[in-house]
Amino acid sequence: MSVHPTSHSFKDNASRAIADGSVPRALKNVRQNFIDKRVKAVDALPEFEALRESAREIKNHTLAHLDLYLERYEQKVKDSGGHVHFAVDSAEARNIVLDICRKVGARTVTKGKSMISEEIGLNGHLEAAGIVPVETDLGEYIIQLRGETPSHIIAPAVHLTKDQIEKDFRRVHTQLDPNRDLTEKRSLLTEARTMLREKFLAADVGITGANFLIAETGSSVIVTNEGNGDLTQILPRVHIVIASIEKVVPTLEDVSQILRVLARSATGQEMSVYTTFSTGPRRATDVDGPEEYHVVLLDNGRSAMLGTEFQDMLRCIRCAACMNHCPVYHQIGGHAYGWIYPGPMGSVLTPSLIGVDKAGHLPNASTFCGRCESVCPMKIPLPKMMRHWREREFERNLNPAVARYGLGFWAFFAKKPWLYNLSTRVAAKAMKLMGRNKGRFQSLPGLGAWTQYRDFAVPEGETFQAQWKKRAGK
Amino acid sequence: MVEVPPQTCCGQPAFNSGDRRTARDLALQMIEAFERFDYVVVPSGSCGGMIAKHYPELFEDDPGLSVRAQKLAAKTFELVSFLTDVLGIMQVEAKHAGTCTYHDSCSGLRELGIKRQPRQLLGSVEGLEMVELKDSEVCCGFGGTFAVKYGPISDQIVTEKATNVNATGAKTLLAGDLGCLLNIAGKLSRMGSEVEVRHVAEVLADMTDRPAIGKMGAST
Ligand code: SF4
């Protein structure tokens, strides 16, 4: 792990985001858009459910034979003249990339959007070695200007409003006309493109992530909407793909199946604007392409998830539908989760990768509303897996003593129907008396965490079971 | 014939807190109390979901109990779904003057597929006019212990829900889950809203002469 996690202070992070208010405001502007577009795209494709099912099957099959497909992939990359490097953890992956850059004397590195690069903290590592990394995806470019990490896995700057971005551009692009018009979203993109053009040409190495790695052909696949990925991987002398091991799928046909659910789930597009395949370095007959082609395959805790109750998480294709539909994410944004992966997928994945002792809040901070699972194209049972994390915490005594004590106290009663019945009847009567003529409590001993924000309804004085008995006795 | 056997809790709080042992103990207690009936009817979507969806999962590794859990799951229904999907009731004899709006509780909606059933029955209530709630399928922020463990986040979510409820202009908010009802009623009341909150069954059973949730003191 490299980017220093703050998941343990999730509560403070969340409260800060809420108090500041700019993040939920920015998200409010976009979230409905994601949701509406997805519904439209899904409704327009009758076989969407069937495709989901087959996408799930493809990944399940691959994960069951992951070693085999990784070997096959590696062989194919080598056959096409490329190099494959396996990295156990972030540190190893960073060093492999840095080594390659040093060997070719790289000074500037352009980058396509890659969450793995974020996970291993690549930019900081390159900078420390005197190499300039340049993010070329608009969202990544913006957060790089701000020194931030992405707050969303496909829309890294989604926590920012257009006005904030305009300010950043004016602050950094001082060589441009200060009176230029940046009111349109389009003009921001154009300006970023202008700034990036020379970087593309100056770059010695281009680094991209991968949405898929194809075992059958040794290709890597990226989907983008800006075309920046293509320039990143074609123009420089060296192309490095960094990807985690579970990105591999058996065949081209498999990729085309999964692609049909990916863009629809992510942005509501039928296909992303660019779907780009890269296979090995430039061949003698190719008109362009890199001279060297490297793939860095990162494990970083993933292989340890195989065979556990968290294996299903490795089906994830990073479409972000789960966070786009998450009521918790909507209120606090991605940074509150304290590490690279936010929202429901992060709440399952982060504890696997950095340890549940550091990320214990994440699987707990869910209402289990189930909307994430219902939209996940890979049918990943996200709430169920968050519950598994809670079970592990419970087994290891990691949850707060108060919660354990309260639960034990309640369970003691709940296991004895007569006692439970009696005590709920007494409680209902007592609360009725206490709350006489009020109808609601604005504060209640022991329930401060509830009544701080909302009233508590005074019960009618009799439990359902008691009322039923009375009626039956009549 | 309807019977209400001695019972406590379905075990969902323990299940969702990671305490599988207690959850299993309570689930077994429930199975024993209810398996002799033809149908089990539950007035709350989340408890219904617990029995119908999670009990089988809870006993996955125990062949004997898993069969019993599955049998119970198959005959357990949320109240409104029981009325419509099992009994085939398409209208009720009830009166309720005024506009109502409806919150689709998460477990009922996503675990039990309850969406059209309450609307169908409410449509037959004399004098009742339905207005749809914006984002009716979005969680109210209750989530059991979530509401107290992550109070500020829960508050933001329920505030948005209550604001949407107020915006409908409806006189009454209905839902089929007690947790959501308490949560939304508590927030509306704290916001000083006039909207009354009821379980959908109160309207269907023509029992709205009784005070709404949190309004008891006001009329006694
Ligand atoms: S968990 Fe599912 S919905 Fe979330 S990013 Fe992964 S594939 Fe998409």
XYZ file of C-alpha atoms and ligand atoms in Angstrom:
702
model
C 0.000 0.000 0.000
C 1.337 3.362 -0.809
C -1.216 6.102 -0.713
C -1.609 6.629 2.986
C -5.079 5.410 3.930
C -7.331 7.447 6.197
C -10.165 4.909 6.198
C -9.868 4.548 9.975
C -11.059 8.165 10.320
C -13.984 7.547 7.992
C -16.445 9.159 10.420
C -14.452 12.379 10.609
C -13.847 12.374 6.872
C -17.570 11.966 6.259
C -18.563 14.651 8.749
C -16.106 17.050 7.187
C -17.525 16.425 3.717
C -21.042 16.972 5.021
C -20.171 20.138 6.922
C -18.304 21.589 3.955
C -21.204 20.787 1.654
C -19.437 21.325 -1.654
C -18.998 17.611 -2.371
C -22.643 16.557 -1.901
C -23.591 19.622 -3.950
C -21.292 18.680 -6.814
C -22.537 15.100 -6.696
C -26.142 16.183 -6.711
C -25.528 17.784 -10.078
C -24.286 14.613 -11.699
C -25.708 11.627 -9.905
C -29.153 11.680 -11.456
C -27.511 11.938 -14.812
C -25.600 8.694 -14.282
C -28.696 6.985 -12.956
C -31.096 8.123 -15.686
C -28.703 7.353 -18.509
C -28.022 3.871 -17.189
C -31.709 3.052 -16.923
C -32.298 4.243 -20.471
C -29.425 2.221 -21.880
C -30.439 -0.892 -19.986
C -34.093 -0.595 -20.933
C -33.136 -0.296 -24.575
C -31.391 -3.679 -24.548
C -33.779 -6.560 -23.888
C -30.966 -9.058 -23.439
C -29.223 -6.978 -20.789
C -30.071 -9.403 -17.981
C -28.824 -12.338 -20.015
C -25.627 -10.457 -20.803
C -25.103 -9.755 -17.117
C -25.422 -13.418 -16.417
C -22.949 -14.383 -19.111
C -20.494 -11.672 -18.036
C -20.643 -13.102 -14.547
C -20.037 -16.605 -15.843
C -17.055 -15.528 -17.921
C -15.376 -13.970 -14.914
C -16.233 -16.832 -12.600
C -14.712 -19.257 -15.025
C -11.597 -17.122 -15.415
C -11.130 -16.756 -11.674
C -11.432 -20.490 -11.210
C -8.500 -20.930 -13.611
C -6.714 -17.659 -13.077
C -3.208 -19.117 -12.995
C -3.770 -20.830 -16.302
C -5.092 -17.743 -18.064
C -2.347 -15.545 -16.640
C 0.262 -17.956 -17.963
C -1.363 -18.040 -21.353
C -1.569 -14.255 -21.408
C 2.076 -13.908 -20.436
C 3.132 -16.282 -23.202
C 1.124 -14.374 -25.789
C 2.608 -11.056 -24.745
C 6.085 -12.525 -25.055
C 5.243 -14.006 -28.447
C 4.308 -10.577 -29.688
C 7.605 -9.147 -28.467
C 6.490 -7.632 -25.159
C 7.636 -8.119 -21.575
C 5.569 -9.173 -18.571
C 6.531 -8.317 -14.995
C 4.707 -9.738 -12.000
C 4.573 -7.523 -8.911
C 3.552 -8.895 -5.551
C 2.846 -5.515 -4.012
C 2.783 -1.788 -4.696
C 6.427 -1.209 -3.888
C 7.533 -3.828 -6.345
C 5.230 -2.492 -9.054
C 6.467 1.086 -8.574
C 10.065 0.004 -8.801
C 9.516 -2.034 -11.925
C 7.958 0.974 -13.642
C 10.689 3.297 -12.416
C 13.375 0.904 -13.624
C 11.913 0.777 -17.098
C 11.689 4.571 -17.182
C 15.276 4.959 -16.009
C 16.618 2.475 -18.525
C 15.245 4.529 -21.393
C 16.283 7.790 -19.764
C 12.719 9.018 -19.477
C 12.082 12.567 -18.307
C 8.404 12.923 -19.061
C 5.805 10.210 -18.785
C 2.266 10.575 -20.070
C -0.443 8.595 -18.405
C -3.851 7.310 -19.352
C -6.353 6.874 -16.566
C -5.367 4.011 -14.295
C -6.668 3.156 -10.841
C -3.772 0.746 -10.374
C -1.394 3.646 -10.802
C -3.291 5.375 -7.995
C -3.268 2.237 -5.894
C 0.498 1.910 -6.056
C 1.114 5.653 -5.713
C 3.073 5.811 -8.941
C 3.094 9.565 -9.556
C 4.757 10.431 -6.273
C 7.348 7.734 -6.821
C 8.242 8.966 -10.305
C 8.362 12.590 -9.183
C 10.717 11.711 -6.349
C 13.018 10.229 -8.975
C 12.920 13.380 -11.067
C 10.530 12.093 -13.717
C 7.473 14.184 -14.569
C 4.213 12.221 -14.799
C 1.499 13.925 -16.813
C -2.088 12.772 -16.451
C -3.886 13.017 -19.781
C -7.426 12.070 -18.828
C -9.278 15.324 -18.175
C -10.493 14.314 -14.740
C -7.104 12.975 -13.710
C -5.441 16.081 -15.120
C -7.658 18.258 -12.936
C -6.999 16.385 -9.731
C -3.300 16.272 -10.502
C -3.369 20.081 -10.695
C -5.016 20.092 -7.285
C -2.747 17.474 -5.732
C -5.716 15.241 -4.975
C -6.603 11.594 -5.455
C -9.634 10.515 -7.516
C -12.943 10.544 -5.686
C -14.628 8.213 -8.170
C -13.229 5.354 -10.211
C -14.395 6.535 -13.635
C -14.959 10.240 -12.981
C -12.007 11.193 -10.797
C -12.979 14.864 -10.416
C -16.700 14.335 -9.948
C -16.526 15.965 -6.516
C -15.699 19.300 -8.076
C -17.990 21.888 -9.561
C -17.265 23.501 -12.906
C -16.474 26.769 -11.159
C -13.826 25.147 -9.004
C -12.202 23.651 -12.082
C -12.276 26.956 -13.917
C -10.481 28.563 -10.973
C -7.802 25.878 -11.011
C -7.234 26.314 -14.725
C -6.852 30.072 -14.339
C -4.468 29.543 -11.423
C -2.225 27.106 -13.272
C -2.452 28.043 -16.964
C -1.078 31.525 -16.439
C 0.425 31.666 -19.927
C -3.047 31.869 -21.470
C -5.186 34.961 -22.003
C -6.718 35.841 -18.611
C -9.858 37.116 -20.352
C -10.616 33.866 -22.122
C -14.086 32.408 -21.801
C -14.242 29.218 -19.760
C -17.938 29.110 -18.980
C -18.622 26.131 -21.205
C -17.619 22.638 -20.140
C -16.334 22.110 -23.639
C -13.911 25.013 -23.322
C -12.311 23.399 -20.275
C -11.691 20.227 -22.254
C -10.268 22.169 -25.167
C -7.950 24.096 -22.880
C -6.699 20.913 -21.228
C -6.086 19.429 -24.660
C -4.071 22.431 -25.726
C -1.944 22.204 -22.611
C -1.462 18.478 -23.072
C -0.558 18.485 -26.756
C 3.111 19.311 -26.290
C 3.383 16.844 -23.419
C 2.169 14.030 -25.619
C 4.940 14.787 -28.083
C 7.599 15.194 -25.400
C 6.819 12.009 -23.518
C 9.368 9.209 -23.502
C 7.099 6.660 -21.856
C 3.332 6.234 -21.954
C 1.593 4.427 -19.128
C -1.952 3.142 -19.373
C -4.141 0.954 -17.252
C -6.229 -1.835 -18.718
C -9.916 -2.652 -18.567
C -9.177 -6.144 -19.819
C -6.230 -8.336 -20.676
C -6.948 -10.994 -23.261
C -5.261 -14.359 -22.707
C -5.965 -15.566 -26.225
C -4.117 -12.715 -27.924
C -1.928 -11.088 -25.282
C -3.713 -7.780 -25.872
C -4.699 -5.142 -23.368
C -7.893 -3.175 -23.794
C -8.763 0.315 -22.594
C -12.050 2.128 -22.964
C -12.071 5.923 -22.871
C -14.160 8.813 -24.043
C -11.426 11.301 -24.748
C -8.963 9.407 -26.923
C -6.144 10.432 -24.614
C -5.333 6.803 -23.938
C -4.562 6.198 -27.611
C -2.097 9.063 -27.787
C -0.532 7.910 -24.536
C 0.186 4.465 -25.817
C 1.047 5.205 -29.427
C 3.264 8.269 -29.368
C 6.026 7.523 -26.815
C 8.854 5.108 -27.436
C 7.841 2.870 -24.586
C 4.388 1.729 -23.559
C 3.832 0.324 -20.072
C 0.505 -1.289 -19.185
C -0.172 -1.580 -15.484
C -3.030 -3.806 -14.457
C -4.105 -6.042 -11.630
C -4.133 -9.778 -12.189
C -7.916 -10.214 -12.225
C -8.237 -8.119 -15.375
C -7.480 -11.122 -17.559
C -10.262 -12.802 -19.558
C -9.878 -15.779 -21.885
C -10.887 -14.555 -25.343
C -11.720 -11.614 -27.561
C -15.253 -12.889 -27.709
C -15.441 -12.716 -23.894
C -14.286 -9.117 -23.915
C -16.893 -8.138 -26.447
C -19.570 -9.709 -24.239
C -18.483 -7.863 -21.114
C -18.014 -4.597 -22.986
C -21.729 -4.630 -23.735
C -22.573 -4.342 -20.057
C -19.646 -2.113 -19.075
C -20.402 1.185 -20.786
C -24.145 0.843 -20.275
C -23.648 0.387 -16.551
C -20.993 3.066 -16.265
C -22.150 6.037 -18.299
C -25.243 4.753 -20.011
C -23.443 4.681 -23.359
C -23.805 1.703 -25.638
C -20.081 1.750 -26.097
C -17.458 4.140 -24.865
C -16.179 6.449 -27.597
C -12.828 4.672 -27.848
C -12.150 0.999 -27.248
C -8.465 0.503 -27.889
C -6.520 -2.726 -28.149
C -2.769 -2.874 -27.864
C -0.690 -5.944 -28.534
C 3.084 -5.859 -28.204
C 5.488 -3.271 -29.644
C 5.404 -1.890 -33.150
C 6.043 -4.496 -35.848
C 8.101 -3.798 -38.949
C 4.972 -3.262 -41.018
C 3.143 -1.039 -38.470
C 2.930 2.673 -39.164
C 3.099 3.623 -35.511
C 3.342 2.224 -31.990
C 5.974 1.952 -29.287
C 9.350 0.336 -29.634
C 9.038 -1.358 -26.274
C 5.971 -2.878 -24.682
C 5.788 -3.831 -21.013
C 3.013 -5.171 -18.824
C 3.223 -4.887 -15.047
C 0.802 -7.264 -13.370
C -0.061 -6.350 -9.794
C -1.304 -8.764 -7.179
C -1.263 -6.669 -3.993
C -3.491 -9.009 -2.007
C -5.829 -10.143 -4.756
C -4.677 -13.728 -5.053
C -5.315 -14.086 -1.324
C -8.991 -13.330 -2.011
C -9.305 -16.374 -4.239
C -11.091 -19.220 -2.551
C -12.483 -16.950 0.186
C -15.943 -15.430 0.576
C -14.508 -12.337 -1.128
C -13.569 -13.994 -4.406
C -16.678 -12.650 -6.157
C -15.295 -9.144 -5.737
C -12.625 -9.994 -8.277
C -15.324 -10.026 -10.955
C -15.527 -6.248 -10.680
C -15.012 -4.399 -13.972
C -14.809 -0.957 -12.332
C -17.909 0.471 -13.966
C -18.804 2.524 -10.866
C -22.538 1.826 -11.082
C -22.489 0.786 -7.430
C -21.242 4.160 -6.193
C -23.390 6.065 -8.665
C -26.405 4.518 -6.948
C -25.167 4.555 -3.349
C -27.025 6.833 -0.915
C -24.000 6.959 1.391
C -21.575 7.826 -1.408
C -23.947 10.558 -2.599
C -23.753 12.324 0.748
C -20.033 12.101 1.465
C -18.214 11.596 -1.847
C -15.292 9.318 -2.539
C -12.509 10.898 -0.488
C -14.257 10.140 2.791
C -13.637 6.446 2.239
C -10.005 7.196 2.877
C -8.318 5.152 0.190
C -8.327 4.574 -3.551
C -11.600 2.729 -4.008
C -14.791 4.378 -2.730
C -18.439 3.414 -2.555
C -19.749 -0.114 -2.182
C -17.027 -1.777 -4.256
C -14.408 -0.015 -2.128
C -16.157 -1.024 1.063
C -15.581 -4.634 0.093
C -12.241 -4.337 -1.685
C -10.377 -1.923 0.585
C -10.455 -4.166 3.676
C -9.111 -6.984 1.503
C -6.234 -4.907 0.241
C -5.192 -2.830 3.255
C -6.679 -4.902 6.091
C -9.995 -4.771 7.881
C -8.306 -3.375 10.975
C -7.568 -0.208 8.993
C -10.748 -0.113 6.940
C -13.298 -1.557 9.356
C -15.660 1.388 9.046
C -16.229 0.923 5.347
C -18.262 -2.312 5.373
C -20.178 -0.991 8.372
C -21.099 2.325 6.817
C -23.835 0.836 4.678
C -27.579 0.737 5.134
C -27.676 -2.517 3.147
C -30.232 -0.928 0.871
C -29.058 -3.278 -1.860
C -29.237 -0.815 -4.708
C -25.569 -1.411 -5.562
C -26.075 -5.112 -6.038
C -29.183 -4.522 -8.091
C -27.257 -2.434 -10.636
C -23.912 -4.237 -10.598
C -23.419 -5.646 -14.106
C -21.286 -8.449 -12.688
C -23.908 -9.371 -10.098
C -21.495 -8.999 -7.230
C -23.340 -9.487 -3.928
C -21.837 -6.367 -2.363
C -24.009 -6.163 0.799
C -23.444 -9.832 1.479
C -19.703 -9.380 1.321
C -19.806 -6.293 3.524
C -21.697 -8.457 5.986
C -18.906 -11.040 5.755
C -16.455 -8.333 6.750
C -18.662 -7.495 9.712
C -18.581 -11.174 10.656
C -14.807 -11.207 10.526
C -14.691 -8.102 12.685
C -17.102 -9.632 15.124
C -15.048 -12.825 15.339
C -11.893 -10.857 15.921
C -13.523 -8.517 18.440
C -12.724 -5.572 16.226
C -16.019 -3.773 16.582
C -16.582 -1.300 19.415
C -17.266 -2.755 22.863
C -20.463 -0.720 23.243
C -21.931 -2.265 20.120
C -20.996 -5.773 21.191
C -22.340 -5.247 24.657
C -25.612 -3.813 23.372
C -26.056 -6.642 20.921
C -25.372 -9.251 23.605
C -27.832 -7.601 25.968
C -30.536 -7.565 23.323
C -29.798 -11.154 22.276
C -30.184 -12.308 25.873
C -33.805 -11.122 25.793
C -34.526 -12.088 22.223
C -33.650 -15.701 22.921
C -36.385 -15.912 25.583
C -39.811 -15.215 24.093
C -41.617 -14.777 27.447
C -39.014 -12.348 28.721
C -38.842 -10.463 25.424
C -42.589 -10.187 25.392
C -42.720 -8.940 28.928
C -39.911 -6.453 28.530
C -41.196 -5.002 25.256
C -44.612 -4.633 26.879
C -43.136 -2.877 29.869
C -40.987 -0.687 27.646
C -43.946 0.282 25.461
C -46.012 1.218 28.516
C -43.147 3.092 30.155
C -42.424 5.047 26.997
C -46.074 5.889 26.639
C -46.112 7.252 30.164
C -42.888 9.162 29.706
C -44.005 10.619 26.442
C -47.501 11.442 27.635
C -49.243 14.077 25.541
C -46.252 14.468 23.303
C -46.430 11.812 20.653
C -42.702 12.097 20.097
C -39.506 12.285 22.062
C -37.068 14.974 21.144
C -34.490 13.356 23.356
C -34.369 9.980 24.991
C -31.811 8.498 27.364
C -29.637 5.958 25.567
C -30.900 7.029 22.163
C -29.073 10.323 21.829
C -27.526 9.267 18.546
C -31.054 8.927 17.164
C -32.704 11.936 18.756
C -29.829 14.242 17.875
C -31.231 14.302 14.355
C -34.827 13.120 14.529
C -37.683 12.569 16.931
C -38.580 9.195 18.307
C -42.255 8.246 18.087
C -43.931 7.449 21.385
C -45.418 3.953 21.166
C -49.137 3.535 21.522
C -48.605 1.798 24.832
C -49.319 -1.748 23.845
C -47.345 -4.165 21.750
C -48.974 -5.888 18.811
C -48.817 -9.229 20.559
C -50.588 -7.844 23.653
C -53.279 -6.217 21.500
C -53.782 -9.410 19.575
C -54.225 -11.385 22.782
C -56.834 -8.919 23.990
C -58.761 -9.119 20.732
C -58.650 -12.888 20.746
C -59.895 -12.914 24.348
C -62.950 -10.840 23.501
C -57.403 -18.910 10.681
C -54.729 -16.535 11.922
C -52.508 -17.260 14.897
C -49.828 -15.187 16.566
C -47.466 -17.630 18.265
C -44.977 -16.505 20.925
C -42.029 -14.917 19.158
C -39.262 -12.391 19.494
C -37.135 -11.125 16.661
C -36.113 -12.607 13.316
C -32.451 -12.012 14.157
C -31.678 -9.473 11.479
C -29.912 -7.043 13.855
C -27.491 -9.790 14.874
C -27.096 -11.022 11.282
C -26.244 -7.554 10.015
C -23.868 -6.930 12.905
C -21.784 -9.936 11.959
C -22.972 -12.037 14.880
C -23.910 -15.122 12.887
C -24.247 -17.338 15.950
C -26.935 -15.276 17.599
C -28.614 -14.800 14.229
C -28.750 -18.558 13.767
C -30.082 -19.131 17.275
C -32.874 -16.636 16.714
C -33.608 -17.943 13.239
C -33.933 -21.448 14.590
C -36.286 -20.175 17.276
C -38.392 -18.611 14.529
C -38.340 -21.724 12.369
C -39.547 -23.771 15.302
C -42.304 -21.301 16.136
C -43.581 -20.919 12.582
C -42.868 -23.965 10.475
C -46.161 -25.653 11.340
C -48.200 -22.954 9.577
C -49.229 -22.789 5.923
C -48.202 -19.199 5.520
C -46.224 -16.718 7.536
C -47.216 -13.100 7.067
C -44.878 -10.311 8.113
C -45.826 -6.630 8.257
C -42.298 -5.386 7.576
C -40.303 -5.889 4.390
C -36.937 -6.175 6.095
C -38.057 -8.904 8.510
C -39.774 -10.646 5.604
C -36.587 -10.388 3.557
C -34.571 -11.778 6.443
C -36.723 -14.900 6.589
C -37.368 -15.331 2.890
C -33.894 -14.484 1.575
C -31.352 -14.778 4.350
C -32.464 -17.725 6.467
C -31.547 -20.218 3.731
C -28.172 -18.476 3.391
C -27.656 -18.637 7.160
C -27.985 -22.403 7.231
C -26.228 -23.114 3.931
C -23.722 -25.427 5.611
C -26.317 -27.474 7.508
C -28.285 -29.764 5.180
C -31.111 -30.501 7.630
C -31.677 -26.960 8.787
C -31.214 -25.531 5.351
C -34.191 -27.531 4.090
C -36.310 -26.292 6.989
C -35.135 -22.738 6.402
C -35.967 -22.983 2.711
C -39.418 -24.336 3.432
C -40.150 -21.502 5.823
C -38.702 -19.012 3.355
C -41.004 -20.244 0.610
C -44.163 -19.648 2.634
C -43.203 -16.343 4.193
C -44.716 -13.211 2.673
C -44.763 -9.541 3.360
C -48.301 -8.479 4.236
C -49.250 -6.562 1.103
C -47.634 -9.100 -1.159
C -49.548 -11.832 0.670
C -52.830 -10.032 0.085
C -52.239 -9.514 -3.619
C -49.840 -12.227 -4.782
C -51.205 -15.081 -2.657
C -54.810 -14.230 -1.905
C -55.342 -12.450 -5.195
C -57.047 -9.489 -3.538
C -57.083 -6.564 -5.919
C -59.150 -4.107 -3.950
C -60.024 -3.327 -0.377
C -62.978 -1.738 1.311
C -61.501 1.235 3.040
C -61.824 4.963 3.062
C -59.148 7.525 3.444
C -59.657 11.080 2.362
C -56.644 12.936 1.057
C -53.441 12.536 -0.860
C -50.939 9.844 0.019
C -47.444 9.164 -1.166
C -45.476 5.935 -0.855
C -41.866 5.141 0.040
C -40.551 1.881 -1.410
C -38.607 0.324 1.429
C -35.362 -1.251 0.298
C -35.792 -4.828 1.477
C -39.390 -5.031 0.342
C -38.537 -3.597 -3.040
C -35.242 -5.296 -3.821
C -35.460 -8.523 -1.864
C -39.177 -9.254 -2.207
C -40.161 -7.409 -5.376
C -42.821 -5.252 -3.774
C -43.595 -2.252 -5.903
C -46.870 -2.492 -7.760
C -48.825 -4.401 -5.070
C -49.333 -1.595 -2.534
C -50.155 0.841 -5.324
C -52.720 -1.564 -6.686
C -54.500 -1.866 -3.336
C -54.178 1.793 -2.414
C -55.734 2.656 -5.751
C -58.937 1.004 -4.552
C -59.219 2.980 -1.319
C -62.126 5.386 -1.495
C -61.140 9.037 -1.421
C -57.440 8.322 -1.564
C -55.353 10.091 -4.138
C -51.808 8.841 -4.803
C -48.928 11.130 -5.684
C -45.583 9.540 -6.516
C -42.614 10.401 -4.365
C -39.440 11.573 -6.102
C -36.703 8.955 -5.667
C -39.150 6.656 -3.909
C -36.749 3.758 -4.419
C -33.863 5.474 -2.673
C -33.029 4.322 0.860
C -34.293 6.481 3.751
C -30.983 6.145 5.587
C -32.229 3.941 8.404
C -30.220 0.747 7.958
C -30.731 -0.510 11.515
C -27.725 0.352 13.655
C -26.411 2.460 10.770
C -28.789 5.224 11.848
C -27.078 5.548 15.212
C -23.544 4.471 14.288
C -23.285 6.864 11.372
C -25.751 9.505 12.531
C -24.578 12.442 10.431
C -24.691 10.448 7.176
C -28.007 8.866 8.043
C -29.335 12.316 8.828
C -28.329 13.659 5.417
C -30.069 10.785 3.678
C -33.286 11.000 5.674
C -33.330 14.777 5.324
C -33.321 14.358 1.560
C -36.096 11.776 1.861
C -38.217 13.979 4.130
C -37.683 16.953 1.838
C -38.939 14.900 -1.097
C -41.935 13.805 0.965
C -42.800 17.390 1.822
C -42.444 18.380 -1.815
C -45.188 15.990 -2.888
C -47.728 18.029 -0.956
C -49.269 14.749 0.229
C -51.026 14.630 3.556
C -49.837 11.150 4.403
C -46.682 9.142 3.782
C -47.115 5.380 3.652
C -44.583 2.564 3.650
C -44.397 -1.108 4.481
C -41.422 -1.231 6.801
C -41.310 -0.201 10.426
C -37.704 0.940 10.472
C -38.198 3.354 7.596
C -41.482 4.578 9.057
C -39.911 5.444 12.416
C -36.961 7.087 10.740
C -38.877 9.216 8.253
C -41.585 10.076 10.787
C -38.904 11.172 13.235
C -37.275 13.430 10.679
C -40.521 14.930 9.388
C -41.575 15.656 12.937
C -38.218 17.249 13.742
C -38.530 19.401 10.629
C -41.934 20.517 11.845
C -43.699 18.934 8.898
C -47.430 18.326 9.029
C -47.226 15.157 6.960
C -48.494 12.153 8.887
C -46.779 8.814 8.578
C -48.523 5.469 8.590
C -47.962 1.852 7.823
C -49.724 1.034 4.581
C -51.745 -1.614 6.441
C -53.450 1.057 8.543
C -54.979 2.531 5.416
C -55.842 -0.815 3.855
C -57.503 -1.976 7.080
C -59.456 1.258 7.344
C -57.869 2.081 10.683
C -56.732 5.612 10.052
C -58.974 6.963 12.745
C -56.152 6.056 15.102
C -53.258 8.465 15.601
C -50.416 8.349 13.072
C -46.849 7.432 14.031
C -45.505 9.912 16.557
C -48.831 11.735 16.770
C -50.305 9.703 19.587
C -50.102 12.282 22.361
C -51.615 14.917 20.146
C -55.020 13.274 19.987
C -55.350 11.534 23.365
S -18.808 -3.711 -7.956
Fe -20.106 -3.987 -9.748
S -21.120 -1.991 -9.960
Fe -19.376 -1.664 -8.610
S -17.735 -1.031 -9.973
Fe -17.558 -3.244 -9.746
S -18.682 -4.079 -11.468
Fe -19.314 -1.961 -11.280
